[in-house]
Short mmCIF file of C-alpha atoms and ligand atoms in Angstrom, two decimals:
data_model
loop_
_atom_site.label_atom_id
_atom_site.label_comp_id
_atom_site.label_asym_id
_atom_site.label_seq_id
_atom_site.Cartn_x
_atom_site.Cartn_y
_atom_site.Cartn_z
CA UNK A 201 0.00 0.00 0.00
CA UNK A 202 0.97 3.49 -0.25
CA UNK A 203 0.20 6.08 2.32
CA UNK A 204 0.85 10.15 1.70
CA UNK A 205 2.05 11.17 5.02
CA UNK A 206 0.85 14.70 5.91
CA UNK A 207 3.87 16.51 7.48
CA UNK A 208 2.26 19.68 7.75
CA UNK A 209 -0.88 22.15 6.13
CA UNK A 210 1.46 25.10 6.21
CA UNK A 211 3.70 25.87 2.69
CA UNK A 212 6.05 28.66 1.82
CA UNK A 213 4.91 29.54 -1.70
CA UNK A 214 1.52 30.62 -2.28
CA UNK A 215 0.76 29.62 -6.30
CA UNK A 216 -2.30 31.04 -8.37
CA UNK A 217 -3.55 27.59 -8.82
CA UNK A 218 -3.70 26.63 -5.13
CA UNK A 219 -3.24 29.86 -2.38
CA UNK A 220 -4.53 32.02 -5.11
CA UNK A 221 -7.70 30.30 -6.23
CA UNK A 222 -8.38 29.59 -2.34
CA UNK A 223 -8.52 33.12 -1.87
CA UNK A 224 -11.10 33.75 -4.90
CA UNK A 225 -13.46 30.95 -3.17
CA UNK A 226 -13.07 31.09 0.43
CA UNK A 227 -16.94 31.15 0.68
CA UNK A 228 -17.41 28.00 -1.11
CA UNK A 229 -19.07 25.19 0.98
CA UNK A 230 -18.56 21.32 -0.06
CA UNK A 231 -22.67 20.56 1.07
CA UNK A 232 -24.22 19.73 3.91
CA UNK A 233 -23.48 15.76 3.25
CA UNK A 234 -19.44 16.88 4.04
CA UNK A 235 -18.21 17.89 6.96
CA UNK A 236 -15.04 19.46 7.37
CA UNK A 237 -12.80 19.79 10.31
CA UNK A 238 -10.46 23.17 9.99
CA UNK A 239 -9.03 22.36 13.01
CA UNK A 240 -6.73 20.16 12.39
CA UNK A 241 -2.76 19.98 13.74
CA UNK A 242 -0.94 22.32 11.41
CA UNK A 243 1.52 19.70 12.05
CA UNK A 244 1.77 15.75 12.92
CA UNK A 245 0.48 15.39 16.05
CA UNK A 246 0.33 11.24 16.24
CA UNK A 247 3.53 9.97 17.72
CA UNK A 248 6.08 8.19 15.01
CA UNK A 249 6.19 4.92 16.78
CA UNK A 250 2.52 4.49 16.03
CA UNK A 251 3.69 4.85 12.54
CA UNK A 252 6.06 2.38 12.48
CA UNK A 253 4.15 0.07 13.75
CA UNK A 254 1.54 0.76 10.95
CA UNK A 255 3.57 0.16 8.35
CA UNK A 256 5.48 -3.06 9.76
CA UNK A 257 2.51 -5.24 9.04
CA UNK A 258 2.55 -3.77 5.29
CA UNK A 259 5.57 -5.35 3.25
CA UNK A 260 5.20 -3.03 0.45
CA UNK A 261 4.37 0.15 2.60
CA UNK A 262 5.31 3.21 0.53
CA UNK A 263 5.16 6.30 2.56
CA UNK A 264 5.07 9.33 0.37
CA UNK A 265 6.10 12.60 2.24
CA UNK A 266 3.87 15.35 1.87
CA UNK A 267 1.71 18.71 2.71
CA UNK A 268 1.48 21.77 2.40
CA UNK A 269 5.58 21.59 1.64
CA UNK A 270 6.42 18.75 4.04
CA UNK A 271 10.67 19.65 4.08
CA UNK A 272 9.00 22.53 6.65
CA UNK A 273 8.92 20.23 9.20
CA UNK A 274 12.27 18.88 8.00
CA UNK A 275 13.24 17.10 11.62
CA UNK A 276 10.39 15.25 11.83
CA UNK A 277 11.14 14.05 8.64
CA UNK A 278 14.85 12.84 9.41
CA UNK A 279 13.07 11.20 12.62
CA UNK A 280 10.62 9.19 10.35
CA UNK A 281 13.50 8.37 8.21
CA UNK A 282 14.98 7.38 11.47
CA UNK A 283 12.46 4.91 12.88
CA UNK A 284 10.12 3.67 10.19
CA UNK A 285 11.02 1.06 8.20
CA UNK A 286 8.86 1.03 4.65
CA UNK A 287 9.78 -0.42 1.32
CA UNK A 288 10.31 3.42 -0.32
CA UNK A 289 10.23 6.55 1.13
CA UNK A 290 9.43 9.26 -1.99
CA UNK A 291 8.60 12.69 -1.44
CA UNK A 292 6.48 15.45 -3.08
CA UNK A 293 7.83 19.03 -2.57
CA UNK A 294 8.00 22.04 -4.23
CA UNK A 295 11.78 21.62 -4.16
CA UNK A 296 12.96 25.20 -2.32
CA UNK A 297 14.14 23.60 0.91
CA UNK A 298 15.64 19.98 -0.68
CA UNK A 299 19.48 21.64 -0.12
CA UNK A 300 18.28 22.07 3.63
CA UNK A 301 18.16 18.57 4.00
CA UNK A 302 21.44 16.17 4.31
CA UNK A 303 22.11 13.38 1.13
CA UNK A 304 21.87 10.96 3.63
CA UNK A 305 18.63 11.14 3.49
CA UNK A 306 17.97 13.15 0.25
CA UNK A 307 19.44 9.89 -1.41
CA UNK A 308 17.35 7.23 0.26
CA UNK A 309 14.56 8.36 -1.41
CA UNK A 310 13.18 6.26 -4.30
CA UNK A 311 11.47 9.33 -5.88
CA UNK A 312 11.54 13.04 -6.13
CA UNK A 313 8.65 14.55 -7.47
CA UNK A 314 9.23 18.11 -7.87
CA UNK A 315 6.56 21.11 -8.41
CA UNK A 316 7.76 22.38 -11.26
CA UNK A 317 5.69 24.19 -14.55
CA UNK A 318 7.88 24.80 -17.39
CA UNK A 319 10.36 27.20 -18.10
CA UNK A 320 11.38 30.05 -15.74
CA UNK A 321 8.72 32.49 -16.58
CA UNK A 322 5.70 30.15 -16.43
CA UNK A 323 6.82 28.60 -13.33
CA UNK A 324 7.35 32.05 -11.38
CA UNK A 325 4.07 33.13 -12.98
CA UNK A 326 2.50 30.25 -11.11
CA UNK A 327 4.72 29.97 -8.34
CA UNK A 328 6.02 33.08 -7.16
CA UNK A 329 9.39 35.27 -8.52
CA UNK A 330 12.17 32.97 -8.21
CA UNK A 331 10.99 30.08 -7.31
CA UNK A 332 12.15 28.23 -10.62
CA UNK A 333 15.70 29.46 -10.07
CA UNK A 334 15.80 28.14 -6.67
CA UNK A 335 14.37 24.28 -7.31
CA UNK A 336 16.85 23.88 -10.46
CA UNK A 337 19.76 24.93 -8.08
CA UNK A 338 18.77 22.41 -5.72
CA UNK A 339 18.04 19.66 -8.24
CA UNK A 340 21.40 20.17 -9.57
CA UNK A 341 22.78 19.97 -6.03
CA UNK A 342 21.06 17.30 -5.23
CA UNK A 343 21.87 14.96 -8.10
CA UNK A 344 25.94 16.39 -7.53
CA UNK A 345 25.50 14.71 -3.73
CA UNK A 346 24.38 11.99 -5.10
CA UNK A 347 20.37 11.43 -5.71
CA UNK A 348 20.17 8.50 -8.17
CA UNK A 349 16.40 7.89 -7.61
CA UNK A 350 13.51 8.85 -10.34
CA UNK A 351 13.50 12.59 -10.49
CA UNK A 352 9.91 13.54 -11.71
CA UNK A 353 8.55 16.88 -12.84
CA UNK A 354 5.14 17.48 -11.70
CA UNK A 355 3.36 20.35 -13.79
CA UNK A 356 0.13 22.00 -12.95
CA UNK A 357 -1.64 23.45 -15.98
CA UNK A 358 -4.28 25.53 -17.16
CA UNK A 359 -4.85 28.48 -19.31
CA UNK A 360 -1.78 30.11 -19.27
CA UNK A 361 -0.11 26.99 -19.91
CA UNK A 362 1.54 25.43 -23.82
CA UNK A 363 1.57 21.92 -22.75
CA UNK A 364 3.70 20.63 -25.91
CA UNK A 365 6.29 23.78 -25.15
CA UNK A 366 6.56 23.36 -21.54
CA UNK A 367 6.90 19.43 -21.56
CA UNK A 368 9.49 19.73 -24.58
CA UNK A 369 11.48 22.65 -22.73
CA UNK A 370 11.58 20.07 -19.43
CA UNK A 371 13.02 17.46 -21.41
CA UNK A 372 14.99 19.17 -23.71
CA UNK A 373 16.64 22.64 -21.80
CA UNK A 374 20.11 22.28 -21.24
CA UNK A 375 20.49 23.32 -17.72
CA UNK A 376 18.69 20.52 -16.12
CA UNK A 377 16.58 18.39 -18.27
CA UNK A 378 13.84 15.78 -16.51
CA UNK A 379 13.29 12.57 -18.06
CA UNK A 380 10.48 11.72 -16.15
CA UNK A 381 7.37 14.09 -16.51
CA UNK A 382 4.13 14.77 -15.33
CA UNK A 383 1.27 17.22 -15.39
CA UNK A 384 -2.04 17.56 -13.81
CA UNK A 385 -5.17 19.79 -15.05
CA UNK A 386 -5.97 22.65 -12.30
CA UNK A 387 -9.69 21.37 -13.20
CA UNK A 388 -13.03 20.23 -10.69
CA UNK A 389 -11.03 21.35 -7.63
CA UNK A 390 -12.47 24.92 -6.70
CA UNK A 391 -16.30 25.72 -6.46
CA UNK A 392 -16.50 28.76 -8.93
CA UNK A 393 -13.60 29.08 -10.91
CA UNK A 394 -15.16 27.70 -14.09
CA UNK A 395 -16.85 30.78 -15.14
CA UNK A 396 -14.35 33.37 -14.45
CA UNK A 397 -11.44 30.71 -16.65
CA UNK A 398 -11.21 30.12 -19.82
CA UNK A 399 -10.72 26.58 -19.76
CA UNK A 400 -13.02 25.18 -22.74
CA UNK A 401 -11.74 27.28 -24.91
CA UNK A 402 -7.72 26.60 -23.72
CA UNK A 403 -8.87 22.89 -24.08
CA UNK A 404 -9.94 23.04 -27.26
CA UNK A 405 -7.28 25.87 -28.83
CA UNK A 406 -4.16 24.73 -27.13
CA UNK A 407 -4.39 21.76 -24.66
CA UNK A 408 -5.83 18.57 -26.70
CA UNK A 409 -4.50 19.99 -29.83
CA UNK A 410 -0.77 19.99 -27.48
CA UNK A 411 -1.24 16.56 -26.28
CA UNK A 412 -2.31 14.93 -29.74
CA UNK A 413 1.07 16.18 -30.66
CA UNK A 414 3.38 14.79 -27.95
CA UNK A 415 1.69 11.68 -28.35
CA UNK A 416 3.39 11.55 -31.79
CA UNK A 417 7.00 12.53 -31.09
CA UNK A 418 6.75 10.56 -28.35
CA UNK A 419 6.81 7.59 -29.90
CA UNK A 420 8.74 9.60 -32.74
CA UNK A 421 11.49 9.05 -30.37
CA UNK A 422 10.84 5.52 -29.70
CA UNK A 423 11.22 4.98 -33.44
CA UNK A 424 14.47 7.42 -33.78
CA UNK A 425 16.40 6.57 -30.54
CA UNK A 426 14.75 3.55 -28.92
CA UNK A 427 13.94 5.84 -25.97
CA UNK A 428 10.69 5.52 -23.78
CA UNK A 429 10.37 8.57 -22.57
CA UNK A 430 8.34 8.72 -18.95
CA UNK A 431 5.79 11.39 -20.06
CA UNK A 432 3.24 9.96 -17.65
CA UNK A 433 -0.33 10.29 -18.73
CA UNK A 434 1.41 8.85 -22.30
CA UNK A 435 2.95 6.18 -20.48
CA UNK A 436 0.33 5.28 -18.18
CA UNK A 437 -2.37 4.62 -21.01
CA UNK A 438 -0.23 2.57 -23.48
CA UNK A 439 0.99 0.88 -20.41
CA UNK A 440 -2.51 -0.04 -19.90
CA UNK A 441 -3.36 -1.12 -23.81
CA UNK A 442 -0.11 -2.70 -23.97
CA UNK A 443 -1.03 -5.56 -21.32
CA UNK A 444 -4.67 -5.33 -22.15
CA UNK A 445 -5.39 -4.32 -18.90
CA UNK A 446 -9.18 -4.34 -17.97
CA UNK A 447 -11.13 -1.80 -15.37
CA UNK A 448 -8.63 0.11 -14.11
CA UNK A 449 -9.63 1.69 -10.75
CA UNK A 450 -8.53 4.88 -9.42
CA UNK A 451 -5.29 5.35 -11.35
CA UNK A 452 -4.01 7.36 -8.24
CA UNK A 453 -4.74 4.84 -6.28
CA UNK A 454 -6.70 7.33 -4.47
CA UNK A 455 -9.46 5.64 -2.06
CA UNK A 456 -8.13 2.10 -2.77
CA UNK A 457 -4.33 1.43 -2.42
CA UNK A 458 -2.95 5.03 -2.30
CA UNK A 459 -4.29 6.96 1.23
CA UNK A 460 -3.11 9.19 3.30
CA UNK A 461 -2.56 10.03 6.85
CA UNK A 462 -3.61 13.17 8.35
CA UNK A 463 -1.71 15.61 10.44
CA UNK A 464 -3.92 13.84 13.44
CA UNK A 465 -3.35 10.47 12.14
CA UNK A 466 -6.53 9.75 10.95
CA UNK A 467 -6.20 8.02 7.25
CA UNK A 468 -8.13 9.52 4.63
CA UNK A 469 -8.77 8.12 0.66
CA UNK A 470 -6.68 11.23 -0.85
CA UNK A 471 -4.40 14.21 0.35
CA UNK A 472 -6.92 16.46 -0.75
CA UNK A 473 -9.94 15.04 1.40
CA UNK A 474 -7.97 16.66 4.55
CA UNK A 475 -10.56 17.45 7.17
CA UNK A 476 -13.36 15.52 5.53
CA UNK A 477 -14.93 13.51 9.01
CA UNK A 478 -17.10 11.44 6.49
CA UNK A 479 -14.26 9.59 4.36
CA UNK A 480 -11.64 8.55 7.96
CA UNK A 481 -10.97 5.15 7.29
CA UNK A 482 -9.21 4.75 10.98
CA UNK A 483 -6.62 5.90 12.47
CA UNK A 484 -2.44 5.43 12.28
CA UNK A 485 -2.48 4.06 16.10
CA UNK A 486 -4.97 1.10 15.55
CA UNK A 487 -5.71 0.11 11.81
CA UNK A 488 -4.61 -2.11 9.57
CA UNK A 489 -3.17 -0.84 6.63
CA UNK A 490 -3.61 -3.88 4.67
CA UNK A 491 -7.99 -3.97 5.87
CA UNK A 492 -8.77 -0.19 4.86
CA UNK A 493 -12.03 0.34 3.65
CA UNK A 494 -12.14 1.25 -0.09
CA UNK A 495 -13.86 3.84 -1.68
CA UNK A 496 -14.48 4.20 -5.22
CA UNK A 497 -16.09 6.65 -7.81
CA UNK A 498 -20.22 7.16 -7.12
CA UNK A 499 -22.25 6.80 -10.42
CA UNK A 500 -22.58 10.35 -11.82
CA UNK A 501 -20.69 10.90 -14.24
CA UNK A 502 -18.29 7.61 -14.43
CA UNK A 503 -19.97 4.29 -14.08
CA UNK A 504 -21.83 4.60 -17.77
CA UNK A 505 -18.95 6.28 -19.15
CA UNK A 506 -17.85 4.45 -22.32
CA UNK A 507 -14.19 5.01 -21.37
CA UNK A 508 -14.07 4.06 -17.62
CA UNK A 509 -12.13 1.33 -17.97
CA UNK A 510 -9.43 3.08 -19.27
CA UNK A 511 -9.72 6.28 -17.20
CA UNK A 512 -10.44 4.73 -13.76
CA UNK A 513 -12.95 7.93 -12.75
CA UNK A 514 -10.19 10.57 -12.89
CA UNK A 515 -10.18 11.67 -9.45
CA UNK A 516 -12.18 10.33 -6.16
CA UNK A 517 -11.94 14.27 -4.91
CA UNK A 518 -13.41 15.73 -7.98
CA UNK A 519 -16.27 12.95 -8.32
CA UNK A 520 -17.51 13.76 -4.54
CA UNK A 521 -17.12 17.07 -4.59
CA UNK A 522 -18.54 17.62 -7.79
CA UNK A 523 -17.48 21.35 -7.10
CA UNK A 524 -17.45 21.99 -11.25
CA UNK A 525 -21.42 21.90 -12.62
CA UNK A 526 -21.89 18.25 -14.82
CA UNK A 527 -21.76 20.79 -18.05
CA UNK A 528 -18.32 22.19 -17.03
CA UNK A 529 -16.90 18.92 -15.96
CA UNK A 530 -17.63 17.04 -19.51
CA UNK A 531 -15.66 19.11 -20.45
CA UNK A 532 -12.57 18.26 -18.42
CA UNK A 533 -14.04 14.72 -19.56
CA UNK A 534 -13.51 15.44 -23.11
CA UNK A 535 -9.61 16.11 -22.41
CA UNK A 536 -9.34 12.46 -20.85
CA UNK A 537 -11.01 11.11 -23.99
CA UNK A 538 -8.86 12.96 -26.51
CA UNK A 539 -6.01 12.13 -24.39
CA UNK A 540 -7.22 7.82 -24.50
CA UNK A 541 -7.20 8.68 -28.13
CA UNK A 542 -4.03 10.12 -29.19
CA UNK A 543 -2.66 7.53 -27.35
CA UNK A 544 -4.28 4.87 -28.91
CA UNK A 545 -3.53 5.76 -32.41
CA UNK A 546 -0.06 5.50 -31.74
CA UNK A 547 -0.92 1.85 -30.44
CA UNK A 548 -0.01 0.19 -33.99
CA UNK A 549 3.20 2.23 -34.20
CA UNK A 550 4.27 1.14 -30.52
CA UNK A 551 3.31 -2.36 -31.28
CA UNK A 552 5.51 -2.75 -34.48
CA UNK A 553 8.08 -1.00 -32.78
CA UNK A 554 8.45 -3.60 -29.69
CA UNK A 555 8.08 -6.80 -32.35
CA UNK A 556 10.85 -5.41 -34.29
CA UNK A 557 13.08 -4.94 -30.75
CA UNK A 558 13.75 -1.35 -30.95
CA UNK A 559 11.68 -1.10 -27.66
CA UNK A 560 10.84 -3.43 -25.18
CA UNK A 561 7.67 -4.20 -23.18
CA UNK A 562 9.55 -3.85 -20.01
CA UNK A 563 10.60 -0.24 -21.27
CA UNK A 564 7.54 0.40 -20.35
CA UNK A 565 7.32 -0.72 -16.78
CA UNK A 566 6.83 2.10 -13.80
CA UNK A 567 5.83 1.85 -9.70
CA UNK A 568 1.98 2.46 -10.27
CA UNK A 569 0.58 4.90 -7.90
CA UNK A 570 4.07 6.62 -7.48
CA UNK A 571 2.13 9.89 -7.65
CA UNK A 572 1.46 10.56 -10.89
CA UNK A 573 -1.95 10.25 -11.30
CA UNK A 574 -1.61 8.83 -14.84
CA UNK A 575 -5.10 10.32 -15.75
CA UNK A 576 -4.63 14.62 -15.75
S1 SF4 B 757 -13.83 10.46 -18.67
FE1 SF4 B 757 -14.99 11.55 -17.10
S2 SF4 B 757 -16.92 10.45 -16.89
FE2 SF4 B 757 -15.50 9.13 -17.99
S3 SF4 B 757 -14.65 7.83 -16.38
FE3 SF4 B 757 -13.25 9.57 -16.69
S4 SF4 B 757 -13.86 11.13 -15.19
FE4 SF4 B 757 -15.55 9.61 -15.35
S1 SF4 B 758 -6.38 12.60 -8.58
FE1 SF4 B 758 -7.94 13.28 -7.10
S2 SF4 B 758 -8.31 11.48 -5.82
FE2 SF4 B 758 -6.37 11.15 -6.86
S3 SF4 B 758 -4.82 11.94 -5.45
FE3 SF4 B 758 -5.33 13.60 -6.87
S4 SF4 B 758 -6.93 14.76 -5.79
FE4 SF4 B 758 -6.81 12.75 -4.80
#
């Protein structure tokens, strides 16, 4: 199982997409059906033996550091690090503390997965003035001490966002170039931000149209250099066709095999159901991590969706918040299907590219639920 481990709520950046939009709908209520505690620890306030002893009866406990920006509460951490004994530790951060913290630990993680949105200009336009400047100088630090782990670029997007420019300049800059890559759609998450965006119109202009073309070079450079590249959502898809896998669930792993534990301890389907009393699944001191209750996707809009299967529901946050109107979320909809479809018309290209052994099956082999939510 995998388990997000909630270090803190508190962050040192404050993004458009996240502190920004929170500000724009601080009114915004999820319904009388979900109750919310804001009164949660700002930081964890369950004692790490507990933890340990949570994760001992797991074997393939992955704990997955997290917030807010979890390298805030840096000691506690090293102490984790200490005194728990998982199969991986990985981390998701937006990267401006990672030279605070020593490579003896920085290197024991399996993964890095780094906020990051493009070039400088879009990611301080996001982020906040220097922030890109910053995470690159630690990156570079970090893989000079040592890191050898995956090293993942995790992009937000939405309007002001070129998806094919941004994920080419990622791979392809020659400062610091990521060959494992991300992104997410800023999309279902805030009550009222769908009519003040532009976000059909981006969709239809500049984000499918984007996609549809990485799709192509990506297996372009399959064919020219025998090189799967880890572009995610790409990867995650043909990953899927390729071993004709059937009903995927949640491809986060959200509310089935990827939770996470509150500030308070108490284990919750996703990061982003902090505070929601309905969805606590137990608590860190007393349940079993390998007997947590599942939750999955409610009908509307996913269970007579014709591409379910494929898609898993998206995201468990989105489909019981249903903070976007059923009109505004077919839309985000219609970027999953055009995004199933680009990748499989490459299918017959990939295919005759692994029977004539310029790329393996195996090439395309990745730790599901690693983060990347495979589906943006
Ligand atoms: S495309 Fe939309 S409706 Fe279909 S399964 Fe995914 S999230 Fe649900
Ligand atoms: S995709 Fe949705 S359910 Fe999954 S981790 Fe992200 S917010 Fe949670």
């Amino acid at each position: 199982m995998f388990f997000h481990v909630i270090l803190t709520s508190e962050c040192n950046l404050q993004c458009k997409y996240c502190f920004g939009e929170s500000l724009e709908d601080f009114d915004e209520a999820f319904g009388d059906d979900i109750e919310v505690d804001y009164n949660l620890p700002k930081n964890v306030s369950y004692e790490i033996p507990q933890l340990e002893k949570f994760c001992r009866q797991d074997p393939d406990c992955v704990l997955t550091f997290y917030g807010g920006e979890p390298l805030l509460q840096a000691e506690k951490l090293r102490q984790i690090m200490d005194e728990v004994v998982p199969k991986h530790f990985m981390i998701q951060t937006n990267g401006l503390l990672l030279d605070k913290l020593e490579p003896k630990y920085t290197n024991r993680f399996h993964t890095i997965l780094v906020s990051i949105d493009g070039e400088e200009a879009l990611t301080d336009y996001y982020r906040g003035k220097g922030t890109f400047r910053k995470v690159i100088d630690n990156l570079k630090l970090i893989r000079q001490n040592g890191f050898e782990g995956e090293l993942i670029a995790r992009m937000t997007v939405m309007e002001q966002t070129d998806i094919q420019k941004q994920v080419h300049w990622l791979l392809d800059n020659r400062e610091f170039s990521f060959s494992s890559i991300h992104w997410q759609l800023n999309a279902g998450f805030w009550g009222n931000d769908y009519q003040r965006r532009n976000f059909e119109e981006w969709t239809q202009t500049s984000y499918v149209p984007g996609v549809r073309a990485l799709a192509r070079f990506w297996v372009d450079e399959m064919q020219l250099k025998g090189t799967v590249l880890k572009l995610y959502p790409l990867l995650g898809i043909a990953e899927s066709f390729l071993n004709d896998e059937k009903d995927c669930l949640m491809r986060c792993g959200g509310g089935w095999i990827n939770y996470a534990i509150q500030t308070d301890g108490n284990i919750i389907p996703c990061p982003t159901m902090w505070g929601m009393k309905k969805y606590y699944l137990g608590h860190v001191a007393t349940a079993n991590p390998l007997a947590l209750k599942k939750i999955f996707v409610s009908e509307k809009p996913c269970v007579k969706c014709q591409i379910l299967s494929i898609c898993g529901g998206r995201c468990l946050y989105t489909n019981i918040t249903r903070r976007w109107s059923d009109e505004a979320y077919s839309k985000v909809c219609y970027t999953v299907a055009q995004l199933v479809e680009s990748v499989k018309a490459e299918m017959p290209r990939i295919e005759e590219l692994i029977r004539n052994g310029k790329i393996k099956l195996g090439d395309f082999d990745y730790l599901k639920y690693n983060g990347c939510e495979i589906i943006p």
